[in-house]
PDB file of C-alpha atoms in Angstrom:
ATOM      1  CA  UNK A 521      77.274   3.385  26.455  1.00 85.00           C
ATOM      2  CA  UNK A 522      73.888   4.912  24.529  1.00 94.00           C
ATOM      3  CA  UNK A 523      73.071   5.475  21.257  1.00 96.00           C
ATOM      4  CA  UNK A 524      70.125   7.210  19.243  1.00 97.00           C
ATOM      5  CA  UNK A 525      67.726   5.090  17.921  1.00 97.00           C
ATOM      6  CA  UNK A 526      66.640   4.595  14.718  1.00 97.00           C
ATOM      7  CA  UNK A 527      70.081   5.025  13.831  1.00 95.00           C
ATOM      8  CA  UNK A 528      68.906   6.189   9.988  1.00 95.00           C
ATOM      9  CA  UNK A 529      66.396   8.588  10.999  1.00 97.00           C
ATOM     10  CA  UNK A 530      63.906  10.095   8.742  1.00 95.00           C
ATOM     11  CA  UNK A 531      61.759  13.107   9.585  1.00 92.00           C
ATOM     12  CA  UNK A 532      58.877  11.329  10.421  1.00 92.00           C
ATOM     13  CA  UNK A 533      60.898   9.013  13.384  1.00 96.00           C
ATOM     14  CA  UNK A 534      60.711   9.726  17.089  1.00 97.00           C
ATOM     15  CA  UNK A 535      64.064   9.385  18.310  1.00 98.00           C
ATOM     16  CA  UNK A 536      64.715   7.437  21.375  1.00 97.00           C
ATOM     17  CA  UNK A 537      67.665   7.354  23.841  1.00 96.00           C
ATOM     18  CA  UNK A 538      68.829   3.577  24.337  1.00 95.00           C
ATOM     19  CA  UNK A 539      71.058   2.423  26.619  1.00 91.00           C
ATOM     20  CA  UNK A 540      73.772  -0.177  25.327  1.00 84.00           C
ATOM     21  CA  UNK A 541      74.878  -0.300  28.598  1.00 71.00           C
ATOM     22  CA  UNK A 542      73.924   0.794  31.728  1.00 70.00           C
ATOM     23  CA  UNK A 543      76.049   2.122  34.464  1.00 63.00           C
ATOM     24  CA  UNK A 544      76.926  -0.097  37.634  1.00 65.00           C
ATOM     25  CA  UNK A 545      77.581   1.885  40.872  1.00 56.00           C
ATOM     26  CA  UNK A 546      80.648  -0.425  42.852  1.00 62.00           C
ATOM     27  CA  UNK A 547      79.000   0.322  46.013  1.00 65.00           C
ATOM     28  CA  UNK A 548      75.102  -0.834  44.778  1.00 61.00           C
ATOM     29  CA  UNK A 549      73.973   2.376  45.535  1.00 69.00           C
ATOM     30  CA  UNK A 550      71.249   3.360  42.915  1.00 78.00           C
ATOM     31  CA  UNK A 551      72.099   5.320  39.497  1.00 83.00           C
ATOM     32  CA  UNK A 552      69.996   8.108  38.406  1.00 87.00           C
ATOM     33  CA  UNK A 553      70.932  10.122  34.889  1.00 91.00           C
ATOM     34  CA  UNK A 554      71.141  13.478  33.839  1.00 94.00           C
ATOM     35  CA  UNK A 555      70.078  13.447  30.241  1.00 96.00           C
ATOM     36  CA  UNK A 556      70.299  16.709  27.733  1.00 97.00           C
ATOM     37  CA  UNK A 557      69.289  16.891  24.260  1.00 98.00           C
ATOM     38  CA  UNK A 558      71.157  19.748  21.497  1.00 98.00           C
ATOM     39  CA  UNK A 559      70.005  20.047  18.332  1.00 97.00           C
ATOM     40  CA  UNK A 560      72.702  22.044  15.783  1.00 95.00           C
ATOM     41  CA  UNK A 561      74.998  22.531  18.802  1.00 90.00           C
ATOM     42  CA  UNK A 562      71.856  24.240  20.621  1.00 96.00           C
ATOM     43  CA  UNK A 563      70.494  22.582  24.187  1.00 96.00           C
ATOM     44  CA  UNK A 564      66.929  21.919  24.111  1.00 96.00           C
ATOM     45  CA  UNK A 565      65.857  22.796  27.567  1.00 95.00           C
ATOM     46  CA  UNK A 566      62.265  21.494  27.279  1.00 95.00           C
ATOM     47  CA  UNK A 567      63.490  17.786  26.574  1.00 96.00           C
ATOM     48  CA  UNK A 568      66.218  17.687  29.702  1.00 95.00           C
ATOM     49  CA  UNK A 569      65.289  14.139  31.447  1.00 94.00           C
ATOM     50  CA  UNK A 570      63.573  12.972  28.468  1.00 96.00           C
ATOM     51  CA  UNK A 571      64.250   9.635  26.848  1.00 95.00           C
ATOM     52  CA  UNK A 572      62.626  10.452  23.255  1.00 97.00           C
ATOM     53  CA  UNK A 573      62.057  13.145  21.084  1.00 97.00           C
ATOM     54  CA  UNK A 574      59.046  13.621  19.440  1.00 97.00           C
ATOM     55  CA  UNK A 575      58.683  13.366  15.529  1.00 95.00           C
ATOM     56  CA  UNK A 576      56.987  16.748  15.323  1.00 93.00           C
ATOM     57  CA  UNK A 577      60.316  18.590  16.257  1.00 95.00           C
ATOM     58  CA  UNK A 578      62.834  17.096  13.469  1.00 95.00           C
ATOM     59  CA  UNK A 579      63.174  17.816  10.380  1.00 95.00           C
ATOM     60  CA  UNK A 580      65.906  17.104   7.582  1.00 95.00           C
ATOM     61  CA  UNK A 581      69.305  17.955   7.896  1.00 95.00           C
ATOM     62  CA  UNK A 582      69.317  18.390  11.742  1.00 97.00           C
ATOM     63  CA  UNK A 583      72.094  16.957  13.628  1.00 97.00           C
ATOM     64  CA  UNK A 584      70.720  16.302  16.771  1.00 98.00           C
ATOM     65  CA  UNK A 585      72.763  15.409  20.050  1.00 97.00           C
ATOM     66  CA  UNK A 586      72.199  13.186  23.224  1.00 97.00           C
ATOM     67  CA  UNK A 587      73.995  13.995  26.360  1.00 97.00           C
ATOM     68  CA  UNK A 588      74.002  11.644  29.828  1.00 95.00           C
ATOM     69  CA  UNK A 589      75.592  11.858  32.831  1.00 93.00           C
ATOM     70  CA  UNK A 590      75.206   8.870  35.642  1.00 90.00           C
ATOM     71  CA  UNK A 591      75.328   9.881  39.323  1.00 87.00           C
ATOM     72  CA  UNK A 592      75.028   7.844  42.497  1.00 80.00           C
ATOM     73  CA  UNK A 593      74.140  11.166  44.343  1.00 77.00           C
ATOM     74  CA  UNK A 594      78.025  11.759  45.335  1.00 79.00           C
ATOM     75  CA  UNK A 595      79.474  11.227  42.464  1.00 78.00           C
ATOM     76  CA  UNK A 596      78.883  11.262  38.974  1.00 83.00           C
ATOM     77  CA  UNK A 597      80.183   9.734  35.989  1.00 86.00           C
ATOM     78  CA  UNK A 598      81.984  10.805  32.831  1.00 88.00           C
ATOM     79  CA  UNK A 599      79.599  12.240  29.967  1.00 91.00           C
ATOM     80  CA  UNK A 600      78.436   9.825  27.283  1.00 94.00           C
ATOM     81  CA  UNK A 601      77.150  11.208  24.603  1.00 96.00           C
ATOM     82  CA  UNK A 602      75.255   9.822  20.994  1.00 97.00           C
ATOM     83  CA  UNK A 603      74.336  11.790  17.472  1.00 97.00           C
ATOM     84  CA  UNK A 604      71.937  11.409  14.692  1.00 98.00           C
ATOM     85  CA  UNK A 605      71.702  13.756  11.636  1.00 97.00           C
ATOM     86  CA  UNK A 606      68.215  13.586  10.218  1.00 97.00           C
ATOM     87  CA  UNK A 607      67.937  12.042   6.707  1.00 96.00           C
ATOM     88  CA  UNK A 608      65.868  13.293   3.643  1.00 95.00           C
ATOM     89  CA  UNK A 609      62.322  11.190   3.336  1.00 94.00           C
ATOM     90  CA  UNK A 610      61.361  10.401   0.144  1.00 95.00           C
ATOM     91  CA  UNK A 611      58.003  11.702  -1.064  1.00 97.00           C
ATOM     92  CA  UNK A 612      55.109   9.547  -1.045  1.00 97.00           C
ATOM     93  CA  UNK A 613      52.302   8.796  -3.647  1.00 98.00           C
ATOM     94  CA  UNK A 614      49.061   9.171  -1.837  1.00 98.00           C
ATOM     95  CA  UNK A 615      46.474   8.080  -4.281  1.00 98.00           C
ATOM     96  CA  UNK A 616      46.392   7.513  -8.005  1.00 98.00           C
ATOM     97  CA  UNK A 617      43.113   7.759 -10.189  1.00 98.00           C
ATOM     98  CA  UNK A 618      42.211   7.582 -14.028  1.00 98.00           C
ATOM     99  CA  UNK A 619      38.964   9.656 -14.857  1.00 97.00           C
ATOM    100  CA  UNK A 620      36.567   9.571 -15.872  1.00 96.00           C
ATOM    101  CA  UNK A 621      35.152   6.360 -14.139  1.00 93.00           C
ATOM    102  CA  UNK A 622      33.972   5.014 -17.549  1.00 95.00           C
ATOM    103  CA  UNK A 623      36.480   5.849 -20.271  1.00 97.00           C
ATOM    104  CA  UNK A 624      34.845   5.533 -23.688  1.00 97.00           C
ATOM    105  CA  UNK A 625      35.970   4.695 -26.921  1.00 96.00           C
ATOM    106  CA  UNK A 626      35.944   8.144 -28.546  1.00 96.00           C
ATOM    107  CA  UNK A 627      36.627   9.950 -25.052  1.00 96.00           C
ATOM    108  CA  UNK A 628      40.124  10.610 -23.315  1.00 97.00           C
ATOM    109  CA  UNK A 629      41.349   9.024 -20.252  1.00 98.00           C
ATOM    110  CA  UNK A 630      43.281  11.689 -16.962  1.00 98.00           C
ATOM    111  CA  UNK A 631      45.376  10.671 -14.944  1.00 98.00           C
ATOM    112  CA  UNK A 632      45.285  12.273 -11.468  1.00 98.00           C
ATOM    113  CA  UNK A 633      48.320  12.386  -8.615  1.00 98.00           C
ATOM    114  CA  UNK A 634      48.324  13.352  -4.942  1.00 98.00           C
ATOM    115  CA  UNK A 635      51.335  12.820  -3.340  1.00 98.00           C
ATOM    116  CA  UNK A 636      53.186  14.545  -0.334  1.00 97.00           C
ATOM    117  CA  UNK A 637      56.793  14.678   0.918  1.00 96.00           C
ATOM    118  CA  UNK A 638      57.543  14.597   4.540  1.00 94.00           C
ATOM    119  CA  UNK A 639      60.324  17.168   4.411  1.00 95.00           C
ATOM    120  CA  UNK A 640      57.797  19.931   2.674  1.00 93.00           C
ATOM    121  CA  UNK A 641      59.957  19.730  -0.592  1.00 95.00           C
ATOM    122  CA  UNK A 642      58.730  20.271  -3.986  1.00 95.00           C
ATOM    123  CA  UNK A 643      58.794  17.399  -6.340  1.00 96.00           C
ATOM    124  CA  UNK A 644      58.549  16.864  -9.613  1.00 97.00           C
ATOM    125  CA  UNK A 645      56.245  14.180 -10.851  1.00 98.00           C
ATOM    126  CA  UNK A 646      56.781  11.994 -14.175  1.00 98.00           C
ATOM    127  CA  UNK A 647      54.185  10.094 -16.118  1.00 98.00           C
ATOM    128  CA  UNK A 648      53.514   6.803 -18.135  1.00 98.00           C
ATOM    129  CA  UNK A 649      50.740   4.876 -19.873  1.00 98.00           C
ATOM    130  CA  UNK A 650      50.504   1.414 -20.934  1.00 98.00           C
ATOM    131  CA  UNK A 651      47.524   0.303 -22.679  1.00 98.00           C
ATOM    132  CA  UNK A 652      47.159  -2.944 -22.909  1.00 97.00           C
ATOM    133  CA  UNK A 653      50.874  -3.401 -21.108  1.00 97.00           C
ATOM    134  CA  UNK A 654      52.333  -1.311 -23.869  1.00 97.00           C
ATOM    135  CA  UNK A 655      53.689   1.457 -23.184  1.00 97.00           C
ATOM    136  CA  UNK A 656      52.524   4.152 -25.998  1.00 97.00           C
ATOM    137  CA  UNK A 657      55.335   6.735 -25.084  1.00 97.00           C
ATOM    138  CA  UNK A 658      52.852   9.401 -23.467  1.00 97.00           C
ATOM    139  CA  UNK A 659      53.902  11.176 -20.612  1.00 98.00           C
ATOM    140  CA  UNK A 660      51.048  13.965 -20.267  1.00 98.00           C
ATOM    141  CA  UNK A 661      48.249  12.917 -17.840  1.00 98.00           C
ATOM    142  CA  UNK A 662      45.757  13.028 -20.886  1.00 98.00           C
ATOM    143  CA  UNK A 663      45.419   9.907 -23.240  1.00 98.00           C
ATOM    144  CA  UNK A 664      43.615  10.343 -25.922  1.00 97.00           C
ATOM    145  CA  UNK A 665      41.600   8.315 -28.296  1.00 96.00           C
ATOM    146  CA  UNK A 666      43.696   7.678 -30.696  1.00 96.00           C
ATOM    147  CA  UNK A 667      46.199   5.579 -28.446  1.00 97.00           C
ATOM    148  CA  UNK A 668      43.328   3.243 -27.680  1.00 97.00           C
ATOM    149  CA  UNK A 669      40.568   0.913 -28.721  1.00 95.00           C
ATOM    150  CA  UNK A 670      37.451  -0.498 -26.934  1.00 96.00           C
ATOM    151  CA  UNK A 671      38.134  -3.132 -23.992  1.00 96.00           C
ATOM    152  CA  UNK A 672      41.707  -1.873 -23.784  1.00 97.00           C
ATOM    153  CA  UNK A 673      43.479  -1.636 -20.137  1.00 98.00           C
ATOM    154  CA  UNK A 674      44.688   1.175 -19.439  1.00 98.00           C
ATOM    155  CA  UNK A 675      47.117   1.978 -16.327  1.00 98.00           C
ATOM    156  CA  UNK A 676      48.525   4.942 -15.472  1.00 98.00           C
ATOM    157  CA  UNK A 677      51.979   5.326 -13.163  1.00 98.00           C
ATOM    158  CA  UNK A 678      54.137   8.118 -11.741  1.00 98.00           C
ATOM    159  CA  UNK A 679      57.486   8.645 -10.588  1.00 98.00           C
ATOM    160  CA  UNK A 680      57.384  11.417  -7.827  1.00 98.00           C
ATOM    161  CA  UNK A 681      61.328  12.482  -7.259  1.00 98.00           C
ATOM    162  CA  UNK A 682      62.452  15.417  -4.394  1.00 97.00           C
ATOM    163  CA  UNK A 683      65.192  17.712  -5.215  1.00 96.00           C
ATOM    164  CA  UNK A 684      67.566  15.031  -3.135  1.00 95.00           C
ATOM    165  CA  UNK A 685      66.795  12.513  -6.058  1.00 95.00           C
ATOM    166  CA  UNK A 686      65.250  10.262  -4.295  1.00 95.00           C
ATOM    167  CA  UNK A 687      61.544   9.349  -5.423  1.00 97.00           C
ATOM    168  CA  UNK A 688      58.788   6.968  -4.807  1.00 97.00           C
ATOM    169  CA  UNK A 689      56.285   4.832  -7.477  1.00 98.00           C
ATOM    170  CA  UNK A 690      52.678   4.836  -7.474  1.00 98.00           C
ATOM    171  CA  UNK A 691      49.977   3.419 -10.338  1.00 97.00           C
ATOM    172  CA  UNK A 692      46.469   3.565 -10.824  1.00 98.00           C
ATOM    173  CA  UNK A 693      43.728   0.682 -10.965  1.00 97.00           C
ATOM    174  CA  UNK A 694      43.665  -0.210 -14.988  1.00 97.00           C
ATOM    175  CA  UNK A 695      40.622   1.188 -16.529  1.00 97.00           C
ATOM    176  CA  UNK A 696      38.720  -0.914 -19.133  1.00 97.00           C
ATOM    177  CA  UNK A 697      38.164   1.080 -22.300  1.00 97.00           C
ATOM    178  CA  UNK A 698      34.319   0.745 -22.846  1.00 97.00           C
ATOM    179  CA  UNK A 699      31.791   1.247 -26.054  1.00 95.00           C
ATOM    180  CA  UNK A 700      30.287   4.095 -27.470  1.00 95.00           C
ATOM    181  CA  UNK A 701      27.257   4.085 -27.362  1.00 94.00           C
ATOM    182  CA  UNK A 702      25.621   5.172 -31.415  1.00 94.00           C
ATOM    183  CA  UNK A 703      24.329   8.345 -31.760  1.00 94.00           C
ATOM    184  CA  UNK A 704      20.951   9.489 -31.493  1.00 93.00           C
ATOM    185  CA  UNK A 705      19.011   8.757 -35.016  1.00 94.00           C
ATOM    186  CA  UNK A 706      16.483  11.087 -36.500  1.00 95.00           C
ATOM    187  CA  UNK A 707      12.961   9.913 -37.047  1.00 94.00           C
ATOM    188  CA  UNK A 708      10.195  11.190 -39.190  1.00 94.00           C
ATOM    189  CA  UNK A 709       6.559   9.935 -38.695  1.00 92.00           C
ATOM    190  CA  UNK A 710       4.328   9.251 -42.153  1.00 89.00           C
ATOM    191  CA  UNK A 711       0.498   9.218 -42.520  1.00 85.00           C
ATOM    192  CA  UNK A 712      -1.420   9.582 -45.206  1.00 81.00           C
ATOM    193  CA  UNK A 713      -2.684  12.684 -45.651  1.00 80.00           C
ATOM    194  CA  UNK A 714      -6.285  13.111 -45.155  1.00 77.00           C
ATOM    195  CA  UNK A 715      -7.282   9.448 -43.887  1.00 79.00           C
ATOM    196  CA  UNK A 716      -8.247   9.073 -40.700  1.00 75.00           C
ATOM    197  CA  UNK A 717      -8.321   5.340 -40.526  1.00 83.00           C
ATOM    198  CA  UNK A 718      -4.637   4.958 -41.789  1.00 89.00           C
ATOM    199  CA  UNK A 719      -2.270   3.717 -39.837  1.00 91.00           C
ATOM    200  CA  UNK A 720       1.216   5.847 -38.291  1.00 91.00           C
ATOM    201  CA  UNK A 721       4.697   4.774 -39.931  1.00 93.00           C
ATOM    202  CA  UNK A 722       7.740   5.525 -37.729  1.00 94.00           C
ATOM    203  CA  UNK A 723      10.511   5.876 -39.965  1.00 93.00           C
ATOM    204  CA  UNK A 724      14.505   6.478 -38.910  1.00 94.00           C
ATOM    205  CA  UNK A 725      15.435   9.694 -41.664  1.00 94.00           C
ATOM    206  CA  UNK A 726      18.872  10.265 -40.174  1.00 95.00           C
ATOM    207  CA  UNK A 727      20.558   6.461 -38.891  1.00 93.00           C
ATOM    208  CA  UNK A 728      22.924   6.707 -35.420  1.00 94.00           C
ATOM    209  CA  UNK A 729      26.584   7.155 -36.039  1.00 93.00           C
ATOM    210  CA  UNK A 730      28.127   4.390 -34.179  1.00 92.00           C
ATOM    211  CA  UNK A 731      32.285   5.266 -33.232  1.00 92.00           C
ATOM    212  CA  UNK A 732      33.044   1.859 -33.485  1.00 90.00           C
ATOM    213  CA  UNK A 733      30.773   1.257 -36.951  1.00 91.00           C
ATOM    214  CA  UNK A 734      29.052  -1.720 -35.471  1.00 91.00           C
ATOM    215  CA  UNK A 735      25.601  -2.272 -36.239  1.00 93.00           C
ATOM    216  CA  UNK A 736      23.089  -0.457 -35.331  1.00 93.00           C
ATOM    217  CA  UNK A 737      19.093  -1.819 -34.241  1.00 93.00           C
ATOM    218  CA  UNK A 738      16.634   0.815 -33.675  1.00 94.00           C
ATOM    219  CA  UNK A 739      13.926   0.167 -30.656  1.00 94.00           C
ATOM    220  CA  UNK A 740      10.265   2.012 -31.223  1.00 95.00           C
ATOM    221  CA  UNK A 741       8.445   3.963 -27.932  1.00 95.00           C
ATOM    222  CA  UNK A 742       5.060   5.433 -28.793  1.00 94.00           C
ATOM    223  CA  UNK A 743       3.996   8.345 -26.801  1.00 94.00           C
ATOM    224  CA  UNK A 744       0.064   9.898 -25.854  1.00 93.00           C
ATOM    225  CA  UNK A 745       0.991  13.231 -24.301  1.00 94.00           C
ATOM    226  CA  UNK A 746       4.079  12.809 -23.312  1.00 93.00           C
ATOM    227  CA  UNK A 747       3.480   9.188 -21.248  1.00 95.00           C
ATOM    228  CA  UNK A 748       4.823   5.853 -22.436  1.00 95.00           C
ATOM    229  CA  UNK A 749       2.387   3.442 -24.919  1.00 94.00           C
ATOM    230  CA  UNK A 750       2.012  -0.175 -24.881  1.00 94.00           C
ATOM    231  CA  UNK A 751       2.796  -0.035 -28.366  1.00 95.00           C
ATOM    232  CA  UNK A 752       6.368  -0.488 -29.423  1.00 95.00           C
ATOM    233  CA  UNK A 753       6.522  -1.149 -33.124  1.00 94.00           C
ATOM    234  CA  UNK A 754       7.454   1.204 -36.051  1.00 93.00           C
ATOM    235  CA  UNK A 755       3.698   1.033 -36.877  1.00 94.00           C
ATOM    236  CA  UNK A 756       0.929   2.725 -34.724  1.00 92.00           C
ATOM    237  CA  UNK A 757      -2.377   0.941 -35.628  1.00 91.00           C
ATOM    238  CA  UNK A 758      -4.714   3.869 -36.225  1.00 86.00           C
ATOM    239  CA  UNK A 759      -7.012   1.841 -33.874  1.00 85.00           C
ATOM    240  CA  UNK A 760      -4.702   2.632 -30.985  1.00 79.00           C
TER     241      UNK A 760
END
């Protein structure tokens, strides 16, 4: 008796002749086999004597046939024979990735799928969000701003189906929602006019917009030429 093993066998198996039980010759004498594969009714001549098939040459929806014949080198046995059809694979979910690597508060969060299917079928791929372990109801691979807040999770996950309905989940690492950092203020420098000796004011003429309307503390840099000063208040000692 034989069989085909894996009995469920998916494109990516090898599929391997296994003997149940293996014939006895009554007079001892030793038992060779004769062993022929068909695939759709067709004999593969370039797997006679072979035990397994490789993976590389099924694919779904072949029927594939085993064929063995014992012999004591006189006579030979009846045929025994074993069948496997190959079964549809479902597709797989590679990787999963929410860009950009720092979501911001007033920026939008994309969520990128690679996934392949074993068979080489399309496959249709369906989105979610949580945020925060809410789901918000989007199903496009953008999230925008207005679904989230700063030091919100966010997780993105996909259903990937094949046209045989059946489908494999995937999800992305949760991305922390960070700050915004304020805008850039606009700064005016005052000195009297006409007096060398006066000190330089540093003034802030337009404040930073900050997204998330926190408060906002301004930091002073005085340049000479273009390089870095020691001197980092909003007043420049006309000594300096």
């Amino acid at each position: 008796e034989i069989a085909i093993a894996p009995t469920i066998a998916l494109t990516l198996d090898e599929l391997s002749l296994v003997f149940e039980l293996e014939s006895e010759d009554p007079e001892g004498e030793p038992v060779t086999y004769t062993v022929e594969w068909f695939l759709d009714e067709g004999a593969v001549g370039s797997l006679d004597g072979e035990a397994q098939v490789p993976a590389s040459e099924t694919a779904k929806d072949q029927s594939w046939r085993v064929e063995v014949v014992a012999s004591d080198g006189e006579l030979s046995s009846a045929m025994a024979s074993a069948t496997v059809t190959i079964r549809n694979s479902p597709p797989v979910v590679d990787s999963m990735t929410i860009s950009p690597s720092r979501v911001q508060s007033d920026g939008q969060a994309h969520c990128a799928v690679s996934w392949s299917d074993p068979d080489g079928d399309d496959a249709t791929v369906a989105l979610s969000w949580t945020v925060d372990a809410v789901d918000p109801g989007v199903t496009a691979d953008l999230l925008g701003n207005d679904w989230f807040d700063r030091e919100d999770s966010l997780v993105c996950y996909a259903l990937v189906t094949d046209p045989d309905g059946e489908s494999s989940q995937g999800e992305a690492d949760a991305a922390v929602v960070a700050n915004t950092p304020p805008g850039a203020p606009t700064a005016l420098v005052q000195s009297p006019p006409n007096d060398v000796e006066a000190d330089l004011l540093c003034e802030v003429d337009v404040p930073s917009a900050d997204y998330e309307d926190d408060a906002v503390e301004y930091s002073f840099q005085w340049l000479l030429d273009g390089q870095p000063t020691a001197y980092t208040d909003a007043v420049l000692p006309h000594t300096a």
